[in-house]
Amino acid sequence: MRKHLFYAAAAVAASAALVLSGCSGGGGGDASSPIVVGSVNTKSGPATFPEAAQAAAAVFAAQNAKGGINGHKIDYKALDDKGDPATASANAREIVGSDEAVAMVGSASLIECEINAKYYEQQKILSIPGVGVDTGCFDSPNISPANVGPFNDMTLTLYWGSEVAKLDNICVLLEIAGSTRPAYQKAIDKWTAITGKKPLYIDDTVPYGASDYTPYIVKAKDAGCKALAINPVEPDAIAQVKAANAQGWNDVTWLYLTSVYSDNFAKAVSDAGAGIYVPAEFYPFTDASSDINKDWRDLMTKNKIPLTSFSQGGYLAAKYFIQVAEGIKGDITRESVTKALHDMSAITNPMVGTPYTFGTATVHDGNTAGWPIKLVTGTNAWELNGDDWITIPKK
């Protein structure tokens, strides 16, 4: 994702300080009553992605126009946590506790999974984030994101670099906040276990929002790095590429995460060195010629929602929820939705390379496919870099 800035340390502290309230919740028992579905999102603050909830809302509005789910209209509540731990906690308690939501769908937050995972477990409610960002989104039994996430994305970009592009002397530069360091190390170790290869070196001191990335670029160049695998937010990535340009380092290959996959990034980079490569979490939204994204594209355009990977995630999360909920016999409640998601069959969608399922797993990091795309010097546009998904091989 273009902006996965984590405030995990603050998140853990705030989570420990908050008292969990009890509420059994449900809704949808009356044959014609609306069902509440909610999401917690970072819509304001230094790094935002409101498109996921906007996309989910558009999907639910279209479903309501067709009569809702088994006669129940969907009352969708998407709150803004502002990147603040206390607000993220309060948002969840309002939607889950006070509004008695049957599920959380389409969330896209910097911090909310880690903040609210234990609360969701206590309240026996499940969450399908459109954009899973922090570590809590992927290691909870009650949360299963629609997207790959930054950690599997790191394994994918390393795997593509070493095994497809046949690059050697790959260095890893990590922007670390809060508790994400072990998750990134696990992702790198997974690549090593699959390929038998290791980074030339790992620098986990790269800061978010630095005024100058030249020292980190010079160190990498002097060390003999041929490729850099990095996990930045979009503005940092732009600054890193420009720092390399200023050093005349025009033969470096950049292995980024989906966090930089945007039209804005492409337009801001005039010299992409030996190329910038990304494993897109969903079928590339910049490929307007394909019918794979047609329904999503048409719905987003109709509702004036930006065409981004974030809106793809929100769209898919809502679609998954609807497909599962429509199969429920009887009342649509928190309990029946939870059971349906636990018992669901995998859903295949051409927008993603891994079938989606919730199930009863204790962790949810099974989305392991990305579509390779590239940005080459002088194009200012993303291009497909393959004709199929790449998938993290099983060890």
PDB file of N, CA and C in Angstrom, residues 59-147:
ATOM      1  N   VAL A  59     -20.568  -0.257  -3.024  1.00  0.00           N
ATOM      2  CA  VAL A  59     -21.047  -1.622  -3.247  1.00  0.00           C
ATOM      3  C   VAL A  59     -22.316  -1.871  -2.443  1.00  0.00           C
ATOM      4  N   PHE A  60     -22.327  -1.451  -1.187  1.00  0.00           N
ATOM      5  CA  PHE A  60     -23.502  -1.672  -0.347  1.00  0.00           C
ATOM      6  C   PHE A  60     -24.698  -0.858  -0.836  1.00  0.00           C
ATOM      7  N   ALA A  61     -24.453   0.367  -1.316  1.00  0.00           N
ATOM      8  CA  ALA A  61     -25.544   1.188  -1.850  1.00  0.00           C
ATOM      9  C   ALA A  61     -26.157   0.514  -3.082  1.00  0.00           C
ATOM     10  N   ALA A  62     -25.319  -0.045  -3.928  1.00  0.00           N
ATOM     11  CA  ALA A  62     -25.816  -0.747  -5.113  1.00  0.00           C
ATOM     12  C   ALA A  62     -26.616  -1.981  -4.705  1.00  0.00           C
ATOM     13  N   GLN A  63     -26.149  -2.676  -3.653  1.00  0.00           N
ATOM     14  CA  GLN A  63     -26.883  -3.847  -3.171  1.00  0.00           C
ATOM     15  C   GLN A  63     -28.219  -3.436  -2.574  1.00  0.00           C
ATOM     16  N   ASN A  64     -28.235  -2.334  -1.831  1.00  0.00           N
ATOM     17  CA  ASN A  64     -29.498  -1.848  -1.268  1.00  0.00           C
ATOM     18  C   ASN A  64     -30.502  -1.493  -2.349  1.00  0.00           C
ATOM     19  N   ALA A  65     -30.000  -0.964  -3.460  1.00  0.00           N
ATOM     20  CA  ALA A  65     -30.887  -0.606  -4.571  1.00  0.00           C
ATOM     21  C   ALA A  65     -31.547  -1.845  -5.177  1.00  0.00           C
ATOM     22  N   LYS A  66     -30.916  -3.002  -4.961  1.00  0.00           N
ATOM     23  CA  LYS A  66     -31.476  -4.261  -5.460  1.00  0.00           C
ATOM     24  C   LYS A  66     -32.290  -4.989  -4.386  1.00  0.00           C
ATOM     25  N   GLY A  67     -32.466  -4.341  -3.223  1.00  0.00           N
ATOM     26  CA  GLY A  67     -33.272  -4.945  -2.172  1.00  0.00           C
ATOM     27  C   GLY A  67     -32.497  -5.372  -0.950  1.00  0.00           C
ATOM     28  N   GLY A  68     -31.195  -5.143  -0.960  1.00  0.00           N
ATOM     29  CA  GLY A  68     -30.391  -5.487   0.206  1.00  0.00           C
ATOM     30  C   GLY A  68     -29.974  -6.949   0.207  1.00  0.00           C
ATOM     31  N   ILE A  69     -29.768  -7.474   1.395  1.00  0.00           N
ATOM     32  CA  ILE A  69     -29.366  -8.874   1.553  1.00  0.00           C
ATOM     33  C   ILE A  69     -30.516  -9.633   2.202  1.00  0.00           C
ATOM     34  N   ASN A  70     -31.121 -10.507   1.444  1.00  0.00           N
ATOM     35  CA  ASN A  70     -32.259 -11.282   1.942  1.00  0.00           C
ATOM     36  C   ASN A  70     -33.333 -10.379   2.549  1.00  0.00           C
ATOM     37  N   GLY A  71     -33.555  -9.236   1.899  1.00  0.00           N
ATOM     38  CA  GLY A  71     -34.581  -8.296   2.345  1.00  0.00           C
ATOM     39  C   GLY A  71     -34.118  -7.265   3.343  1.00  0.00           C
ATOM     40  N   HIS A  72     -32.898  -7.374   3.837  1.00  0.00           N
ATOM     41  CA  HIS A  72     -32.356  -6.428   4.809  1.00  0.00           C
ATOM     42  C   HIS A  72     -31.489  -5.385   4.105  1.00  0.00           C
ATOM     43  N   LYS A  73     -31.787  -4.111   4.298  1.00  0.00           N
ATOM     44  CA  LYS A  73     -30.909  -3.062   3.807  1.00  0.00           C
ATOM     45  C   LYS A  73     -29.660  -3.002   4.690  1.00  0.00           C
ATOM     46  N   ILE A  74     -28.578  -2.542   4.109  1.00  0.00           N
ATOM     47  CA  ILE A  74     -27.303  -2.451   4.818  1.00  0.00           C
ATOM     48  C   ILE A  74     -27.091  -1.021   5.288  1.00  0.00           C
ATOM     49  N   ASP A  75     -26.948  -0.849   6.578  1.00  0.00           N
ATOM     50  CA  ASP A  75     -26.633   0.463   7.162  1.00  0.00           C
ATOM     51  C   ASP A  75     -25.133   0.486   7.427  1.00  0.00           C
ATOM     52  N   TYR A  76     -24.391   1.140   6.540  1.00  0.00           N
ATOM     53  CA  TYR A  76     -22.930   1.100   6.599  1.00  0.00           C
ATOM     54  C   TYR A  76     -22.386   2.310   7.337  1.00  0.00           C
ATOM     55  N   LYS A  77     -21.601   2.049   8.377  1.00  0.00           N
ATOM     56  CA  LYS A  77     -21.030   3.115   9.199  1.00  0.00           C
ATOM     57  C   LYS A  77     -19.507   3.061   9.090  1.00  0.00           C
ATOM     58  N   ALA A  78     -18.922   4.073   8.466  1.00  0.00           N
ATOM     59  CA  ALA A  78     -17.466   4.134   8.267  1.00  0.00           C
ATOM     60  C   ALA A  78     -16.920   5.326   9.048  1.00  0.00           C
ATOM     61  N   LEU A  79     -16.199   5.047  10.125  1.00  0.00           N
ATOM     62  CA  LEU A  79     -15.699   6.102  11.002  1.00  0.00           C
ATOM     63  C   LEU A  79     -14.215   6.368  10.762  1.00  0.00           C
ATOM     64  N   ASP A  80     -13.779   7.558  11.153  1.00  0.00           N
ATOM     65  CA  ASP A  80     -12.403   8.020  10.948  1.00  0.00           C
ATOM     66  C   ASP A  80     -11.629   7.942  12.257  1.00  0.00           C
ATOM     67  N   ASP A  81     -10.566   7.129  12.289  1.00  0.00           N
ATOM     68  CA  ASP A  81      -9.763   7.037  13.517  1.00  0.00           C
ATOM     69  C   ASP A  81      -8.642   8.079  13.568  1.00  0.00           C
ATOM     70  N   LYS A  82      -8.435   8.801  12.462  1.00  0.00           N
ATOM     71  CA  LYS A  82      -7.450   9.895  12.387  1.00  0.00           C
ATOM     72  C   LYS A  82      -6.027   9.430  12.688  1.00  0.00           C
ATOM     73  N   GLY A  83      -5.787   8.123  12.600  1.00  0.00           N
ATOM     74  CA  GLY A  83      -4.471   7.603  12.943  1.00  0.00           C
ATOM     75  C   GLY A  83      -4.179   7.663  14.424  1.00  0.00           C
ATOM     76  N   ASP A  84      -5.210   7.781  15.240  1.00  0.00           N
ATOM     77  CA  ASP A  84      -5.065   7.939  16.689  1.00  0.00           C
ATOM     78  C   ASP A  84      -5.557   6.679  17.408  1.00  0.00           C
ATOM     79  N   PRO A  85      -4.746   6.058  18.248  1.00  0.00           N
ATOM     80  CA  PRO A  85      -5.143   4.813  18.904  1.00  0.00           C
ATOM     81  C   PRO A  85      -6.429   4.905  19.711  1.00  0.00           C
ATOM     82  N   ALA A  86      -6.584   5.962  20.509  1.00  0.00           N
ATOM     83  CA  ALA A  86      -7.780   6.084  21.331  1.00  0.00           C
ATOM     84  C   ALA A  86      -9.028   6.227  20.471  1.00  0.00           C
ATOM     85  N   THR A  87      -8.912   6.972  19.380  1.00  0.00           N
ATOM     86  CA  THR A  87     -10.052   7.152  18.484  1.00  0.00           C
ATOM     87  C   THR A  87     -10.389   5.848  17.773  1.00  0.00           C
ATOM     88  N   ALA A  88      -9.372   5.100  17.366  1.00  0.00           N
ATOM     89  CA  ALA A  88      -9.608   3.807  16.717  1.00  0.00           C
ATOM     90  C   ALA A  88     -10.365   2.867  17.652  1.00  0.00           C
ATOM     91  N   SER A  89      -9.986   2.870  18.920  1.00  0.00           N
ATOM     92  CA  SER A  89     -10.670   2.042  19.910  1.00  0.00           C
ATOM     93  C   SER A  89     -12.108   2.504  20.114  1.00  0.00           C
ATOM     94  N   ALA A  90     -12.290   3.815  20.228  1.00  0.00           N
ATOM     95  CA  ALA A  90     -13.633   4.357  20.431  1.00  0.00           C
ATOM     96  C   ALA A  90     -14.523   4.080  19.228  1.00  0.00           C
ATOM     97  N   ASN A  91     -13.969   4.181  18.019  1.00  0.00           N
ATOM     98  CA  ASN A  91     -14.726   3.891  16.801  1.00  0.00           C
ATOM     99  C   ASN A  91     -15.274   2.468  16.834  1.00  0.00           C
ATOM    100  N   ALA A  92     -14.421   1.515  17.159  1.00  0.00           N
ATOM    101  CA  ALA A  92     -14.851   0.115  17.184  1.00  0.00           C
ATOM    102  C   ALA A  92     -15.934  -0.113  18.220  1.00  0.00           C
ATOM    103  N   ARG A  93     -15.796   0.501  19.380  1.00  0.00           N
ATOM    104  CA  ARG A  93     -16.785   0.317  20.434  1.00  0.00           C
ATOM    105  C   ARG A  93     -18.119   0.970  20.080  1.00  0.00           C
ATOM    106  N   GLU A  94     -18.071   2.042  19.342  1.00  0.00           N
ATOM    107  CA  GLU A  94     -19.323   2.669  18.891  1.00  0.00           C
ATOM    108  C   GLU A  94     -20.053   1.765  17.896  1.00  0.00           C
ATOM    109  N   ILE A  95     -19.310   1.250  16.926  1.00  0.00           N
ATOM    110  CA  ILE A  95     -19.947   0.449  15.874  1.00  0.00           C
ATOM    111  C   ILE A  95     -20.344  -0.934  16.386  1.00  0.00           C
ATOM    112  N   VAL A  96     -19.439  -1.579  17.109  1.00  0.00           N
ATOM    113  CA  VAL A  96     -19.675  -2.953  17.560  1.00  0.00           C
ATOM    114  C   VAL A  96     -20.571  -2.986  18.789  1.00  0.00           C
ATOM    115  N   GLY A  97     -20.264  -2.105  19.746  1.00  0.00           N
ATOM    116  CA  GLY A  97     -21.019  -2.112  20.994  1.00  0.00           C
ATOM    117  C   GLY A  97     -22.341  -1.381  20.911  1.00  0.00           C
ATOM    118  N   SER A  98     -22.314  -0.109  20.544  1.00  0.00           N
ATOM    119  CA  SER A  98     -23.539   0.705  20.528  1.00  0.00           C
ATOM    120  C   SER A  98     -24.437   0.394  19.331  1.00  0.00           C
ATOM    121  N   ASP A  99     -23.838   0.289  18.145  1.00  0.00           N
ATOM    122  CA  ASP A  99     -24.641   0.068  16.934  1.00  0.00           C
ATOM    123  C   ASP A  99     -24.908  -1.407  16.649  1.00  0.00           C
ATOM    124  N   GLU A 100     -24.255  -2.288  17.380  1.00  0.00           N
ATOM    125  CA  GLU A 100     -24.465  -3.730  17.269  1.00  0.00           C
ATOM    126  C   GLU A 100     -24.276  -4.233  15.836  1.00  0.00           C
ATOM    127  N   ALA A 101     -23.151  -3.888  15.229  1.00  0.00           N
ATOM    128  CA  ALA A 101     -22.845  -4.331  13.881  1.00  0.00           C
ATOM    129  C   ALA A 101     -22.769  -5.855  13.806  1.00  0.00           C
ATOM    130  N   VAL A 102     -23.115  -6.387  12.632  1.00  0.00           N
ATOM    131  CA  VAL A 102     -23.014  -7.832  12.433  1.00  0.00           C
ATOM    132  C   VAL A 102     -21.624  -8.220  11.946  1.00  0.00           C
ATOM    133  N   ALA A 103     -20.890  -7.258  11.380  1.00  0.00           N
ATOM    134  CA  ALA A 103     -19.528  -7.513  10.904  1.00  0.00           C
ATOM    135  C   ALA A 103     -18.853  -6.188  10.616  1.00  0.00           C
ATOM    136  N   MET A 104     -17.532  -6.213  10.539  1.00  0.00           N
ATOM    137  CA  MET A 104     -16.743  -5.070  10.097  1.00  0.00           C
ATOM    138  C   MET A 104     -16.234  -5.385   8.699  1.00  0.00           C
ATOM    139  N   VAL A 105     -16.435  -4.450   7.773  1.00  0.00           N
ATOM    140  CA  VAL A 105     -16.102  -4.726   6.371  1.00  0.00           C
ATOM    141  C   VAL A 105     -15.522  -3.476   5.709  1.00  0.00           C
ATOM    142  N   GLY A 106     -14.379  -3.628   5.053  1.00  0.00           N
ATOM    143  CA  GLY A 106     -13.831  -2.545   4.242  1.00  0.00           C
ATOM    144  C   GLY A 106     -12.932  -1.587   4.970  1.00  0.00           C
ATOM    145  N   SER A 107     -12.527  -1.886   6.186  1.00  0.00           N
ATOM    146  CA  SER A 107     -11.666  -0.976   6.942  1.00  0.00           C
ATOM    147  C   SER A 107     -10.320  -0.783   6.243  1.00  0.00           C
ATOM    148  N   ALA A 108      -9.743   0.401   6.434  1.00  0.00           N
ATOM    149  CA  ALA A 108      -8.399   0.698   5.931  1.00  0.00           C
ATOM    150  C   ALA A 108      -7.790   1.696   6.904  1.00  0.00           C
ATOM    151  N   SER A 109      -7.029   1.190   7.851  1.00  0.00           N
ATOM    152  CA  SER A 109      -6.504   2.018   8.925  1.00  0.00           C
ATOM    153  C   SER A 109      -5.030   1.732   9.147  1.00  0.00           C
ATOM    154  N   LEU A 110      -4.333   2.754   9.589  1.00  0.00           N
ATOM    155  CA  LEU A 110      -2.924   2.588   9.924  1.00  0.00           C
ATOM    156  C   LEU A 110      -2.719   1.687  11.132  1.00  0.00           C
ATOM    157  N   ILE A 111      -3.683   1.646  12.033  1.00  0.00           N
ATOM    158  CA  ILE A 111      -3.450   1.075  13.354  1.00  0.00           C
ATOM    159  C   ILE A 111      -4.571   0.207  13.914  1.00  0.00           C
ATOM    160  N   GLU A 112      -5.763   0.241  13.312  1.00  0.00           N
ATOM    161  CA  GLU A 112      -6.928  -0.267  14.021  1.00  0.00           C
ATOM    162  C   GLU A 112      -6.918  -1.766  14.267  1.00  0.00           C
ATOM    163  N   CYS A 113      -6.301  -2.556  13.412  1.00  0.00           N
ATOM    164  CA  CYS A 113      -6.296  -4.003  13.655  1.00  0.00           C
ATOM    165  C   CYS A 113      -5.592  -4.342  14.962  1.00  0.00           C
ATOM    166  N   GLU A 114      -4.413  -3.780  15.144  1.00  0.00           N
ATOM    167  CA  GLU A 114      -3.662  -4.075  16.364  1.00  0.00           C
ATOM    168  C   GLU A 114      -4.382  -3.544  17.598  1.00  0.00           C
ATOM    169  N   ILE A 115      -5.030  -2.400  17.452  1.00  0.00           N
ATOM    170  CA  ILE A 115      -5.778  -1.819  18.563  1.00  0.00           C
ATOM    171  C   ILE A 115      -6.990  -2.669  18.926  1.00  0.00           C
ATOM    172  N   ASN A 116      -7.742  -3.137  17.921  1.00  0.00           N
ATOM    173  CA  ASN A 116      -9.074  -3.686  18.159  1.00  0.00           C
ATOM    174  C   ASN A 116      -9.186  -5.201  18.050  1.00  0.00           C
ATOM    175  N   ALA A 117      -8.117  -5.898  17.708  1.00  0.00           N
ATOM    176  CA  ALA A 117      -8.208  -7.346  17.491  1.00  0.00           C
ATOM    177  C   ALA A 117      -8.765  -8.080  18.713  1.00  0.00           C
ATOM    178  N   LYS A 118      -8.251  -7.780  19.894  1.00  0.00           N
ATOM    179  CA  LYS A 118      -8.711  -8.480  21.096  1.00  0.00           C
ATOM    180  C   LYS A 118     -10.165  -8.142  21.409  1.00  0.00           C
ATOM    181  N   TYR A 119     -10.552  -6.899  21.152  1.00  0.00           N
ATOM    182  CA  TYR A 119     -11.950  -6.497  21.365  1.00  0.00           C
ATOM    183  C   TYR A 119     -12.868  -7.275  20.423  1.00  0.00           C
ATOM    184  N   TYR A 120     -12.467  -7.423  19.159  1.00  0.00           N
ATOM    185  CA  TYR A 120     -13.275  -8.179  18.212  1.00  0.00           C
ATOM    186  C   TYR A 120     -13.417  -9.631  18.666  1.00  0.00           C
ATOM    187  N   GLU A 121     -12.338 -10.190  19.210  1.00  0.00           N
ATOM    188  CA  GLU A 121     -12.415 -11.556  19.726  1.00  0.00           C
ATOM    189  C   GLU A 121     -13.408 -11.639  20.884  1.00  0.00           C
ATOM    190  N   GLN A 122     -13.331 -10.669  21.778  1.00  0.00           N
ATOM    191  CA  GLN A 122     -14.231 -10.683  22.931  1.00  0.00           C
ATOM    192  C   GLN A 122     -15.690 -10.565  22.494  1.00  0.00           C
ATOM    193  N   GLN A 123     -15.932  -9.717  21.497  1.00  0.00           N
ATOM    194  CA  GLN A 123     -17.293  -9.466  21.050  1.00  0.00           C
ATOM    195  C   GLN A 123     -17.777 -10.475  20.006  1.00  0.00           C
ATOM    196  N   LYS A 124     -16.895 -11.402  19.619  1.00  0.00           N
ATOM    197  CA  LYS A 124     -17.245 -12.451  18.658  1.00  0.00           C
ATOM    198  C   LYS A 124     -17.772 -11.864  17.355  1.00  0.00           C
ATOM    199  N   ILE A 125     -17.027 -10.887  16.855  1.00  0.00           N
ATOM    200  CA  ILE A 125     -17.357 -10.270  15.583  1.00  0.00           C
ATOM    201  C   ILE A 125     -16.147 -10.405  14.662  1.00  0.00           C
ATOM    202  N   LEU A 126     -16.404 -10.570  13.371  1.00  0.00           N
ATOM    203  CA  LEU A 126     -15.332 -10.750  12.410  1.00  0.00           C
ATOM    204  C   LEU A 126     -15.171  -9.500  11.541  1.00  0.00           C
ATOM    205  N   SER A 127     -13.949  -9.291  11.071  1.00  0.00           N
ATOM    206  CA  SER A 127     -13.622  -8.115  10.270  1.00  0.00           C
ATOM    207  C   SER A 127     -12.947  -8.538   8.966  1.00  0.00           C
ATOM    208  N   ILE A 128     -13.422  -7.958   7.856  1.00  0.00           N
ATOM    209  CA  ILE A 128     -12.807  -8.143   6.545  1.00  0.00           C
ATOM    210  C   ILE A 128     -12.284  -6.780   6.094  1.00  0.00           C
ATOM    211  N   PRO A 129     -11.066  -6.390   6.495  1.00  0.00           N
ATOM    212  CA  PRO A 129     -10.537  -5.101   6.042  1.00  0.00           C
ATOM    213  C   PRO A 129     -10.372  -5.079   4.521  1.00  0.00           C
ATOM    214  N   GLY A 130     -10.617  -3.923   3.928  1.00  0.00           N
ATOM    215  CA  GLY A 130     -10.295  -3.775   2.521  1.00  0.00           C
ATOM    216  C   GLY A 130      -8.802  -3.662   2.340  1.00  0.00           C
ATOM    217  N   VAL A 131      -8.158  -3.029   3.328  1.00  0.00           N
ATOM    218  CA  VAL A 131      -6.708  -2.810   3.292  1.00  0.00           C
ATOM    219  C   VAL A 131      -6.139  -3.157   4.660  1.00  0.00           C
ATOM    220  N   GLY A 132      -5.554  -4.327   4.780  1.00  0.00           N
ATOM    221  CA  GLY A 132      -4.862  -4.686   6.007  1.00  0.00           C
ATOM    222  C   GLY A 132      -3.485  -4.059   6.002  1.00  0.00           C
ATOM    223  N   VAL A 133      -3.125  -3.358   7.078  1.00  0.00           N
ATOM    224  CA  VAL A 133      -1.879  -2.603   7.112  1.00  0.00           C
ATOM    225  C   VAL A 133      -0.957  -3.097   8.222  1.00  0.00           C
ATOM    226  N   ASP A 134      -1.401  -2.997   9.463  1.00  0.00           N
ATOM    227  CA  ASP A 134      -0.510  -3.337  10.571  1.00  0.00           C
ATOM    228  C   ASP A 134      -0.496  -4.846  10.816  1.00  0.00           C
ATOM    229  N   THR A 135       0.420  -5.280  11.674  1.00  0.00           N
ATOM    230  CA  THR A 135       0.597  -6.713  11.907  1.00  0.00           C
ATOM    231  C   THR A 135      -0.652  -7.379  12.464  1.00  0.00           C
ATOM    232  N   GLY A 136      -1.445  -6.631  13.235  1.00  0.00           N
ATOM    233  CA  GLY A 136      -2.657  -7.193  13.821  1.00  0.00           C
ATOM    234  C   GLY A 136      -3.673  -7.647  12.794  1.00  0.00           C
ATOM    235  N   CYS A 137      -3.601  -7.129  11.584  1.00  0.00           N
ATOM    236  CA  CYS A 137      -4.551  -7.519  10.539  1.00  0.00           C
ATOM    237  C   CYS A 137      -4.315  -8.938  10.045  1.00  0.00           C
ATOM    238  N   PHE A 138      -3.114  -9.472  10.297  1.00  0.00           N
ATOM    239  CA  PHE A 138      -2.737 -10.752   9.707  1.00  0.00           C
ATOM    240  C   PHE A 138      -2.461 -11.847  10.731  1.00  0.00           C
ATOM    241  N   ASP A 139      -2.528 -11.515  12.025  1.00  0.00           N
ATOM    242  CA  ASP A 139      -2.253 -12.545  13.033  1.00  0.00           C
ATOM    243  C   ASP A 139      -3.388 -12.690  14.040  1.00  0.00           C
ATOM    244  N   SER A 140      -4.616 -12.380  13.590  1.00  0.00           N
ATOM    245  CA  SER A 140      -5.780 -12.492  14.463  1.00  0.00           C
ATOM    246  C   SER A 140      -6.779 -13.485  13.886  1.00  0.00           C
ATOM    247  N   PRO A 141      -7.421 -14.301  14.729  1.00  0.00           N
ATOM    248  CA  PRO A 141      -8.451 -15.212  14.222  1.00  0.00           C
ATOM    249  C   PRO A 141      -9.707 -14.498  13.761  1.00  0.00           C
ATOM    250  N   ASN A 142      -9.896 -13.241  14.175  1.00  0.00           N
ATOM    251  CA  ASN A 142     -11.121 -12.509  13.869  1.00  0.00           C
ATOM    252  C   ASN A 142     -10.977 -11.492  12.751  1.00  0.00           C
ATOM    253  N   ILE A 143      -9.803 -11.417  12.115  1.00  0.00           N
ATOM    254  CA  ILE A 143      -9.559 -10.443  11.051  1.00  0.00           C
ATOM    255  C   ILE A 143      -8.928 -11.150   9.862  1.00  0.00           C
ATOM    256  N   SER A 144      -9.530 -10.946   8.678  1.00  0.00           N
ATOM    257  CA  SER A 144      -8.993 -11.553   7.453  1.00  0.00           C
ATOM    258  C   SER A 144      -9.098 -10.537   6.314  1.00  0.00           C
ATOM    259  N   PRO A 145      -7.996  -9.836   5.995  1.00  0.00           N
ATOM    260  CA  PRO A 145      -8.050  -8.766   4.999  1.00  0.00           C
ATOM    261  C   PRO A 145      -8.260  -9.290   3.574  1.00  0.00           C
ATOM    262  N   ALA A 146      -8.738  -8.389   2.716  1.00  0.00           N
ATOM    263  CA  ALA A 146      -8.911  -8.713   1.300  1.00  0.00           C
ATOM    264  C   ALA A 146      -7.601  -8.613   0.537  1.00  0.00           C
ATOM    265  N   ASN A 147      -6.615  -7.925   1.108  1.00  0.00           N
ATOM    266  CA  ASN A 147      -5.370  -7.665   0.377  1.00  0.00           C
ATOM    267  C   ASN A 147      -4.225  -8.568   0.848  1.00  0.00           C
TER     268      ASN A 147
END
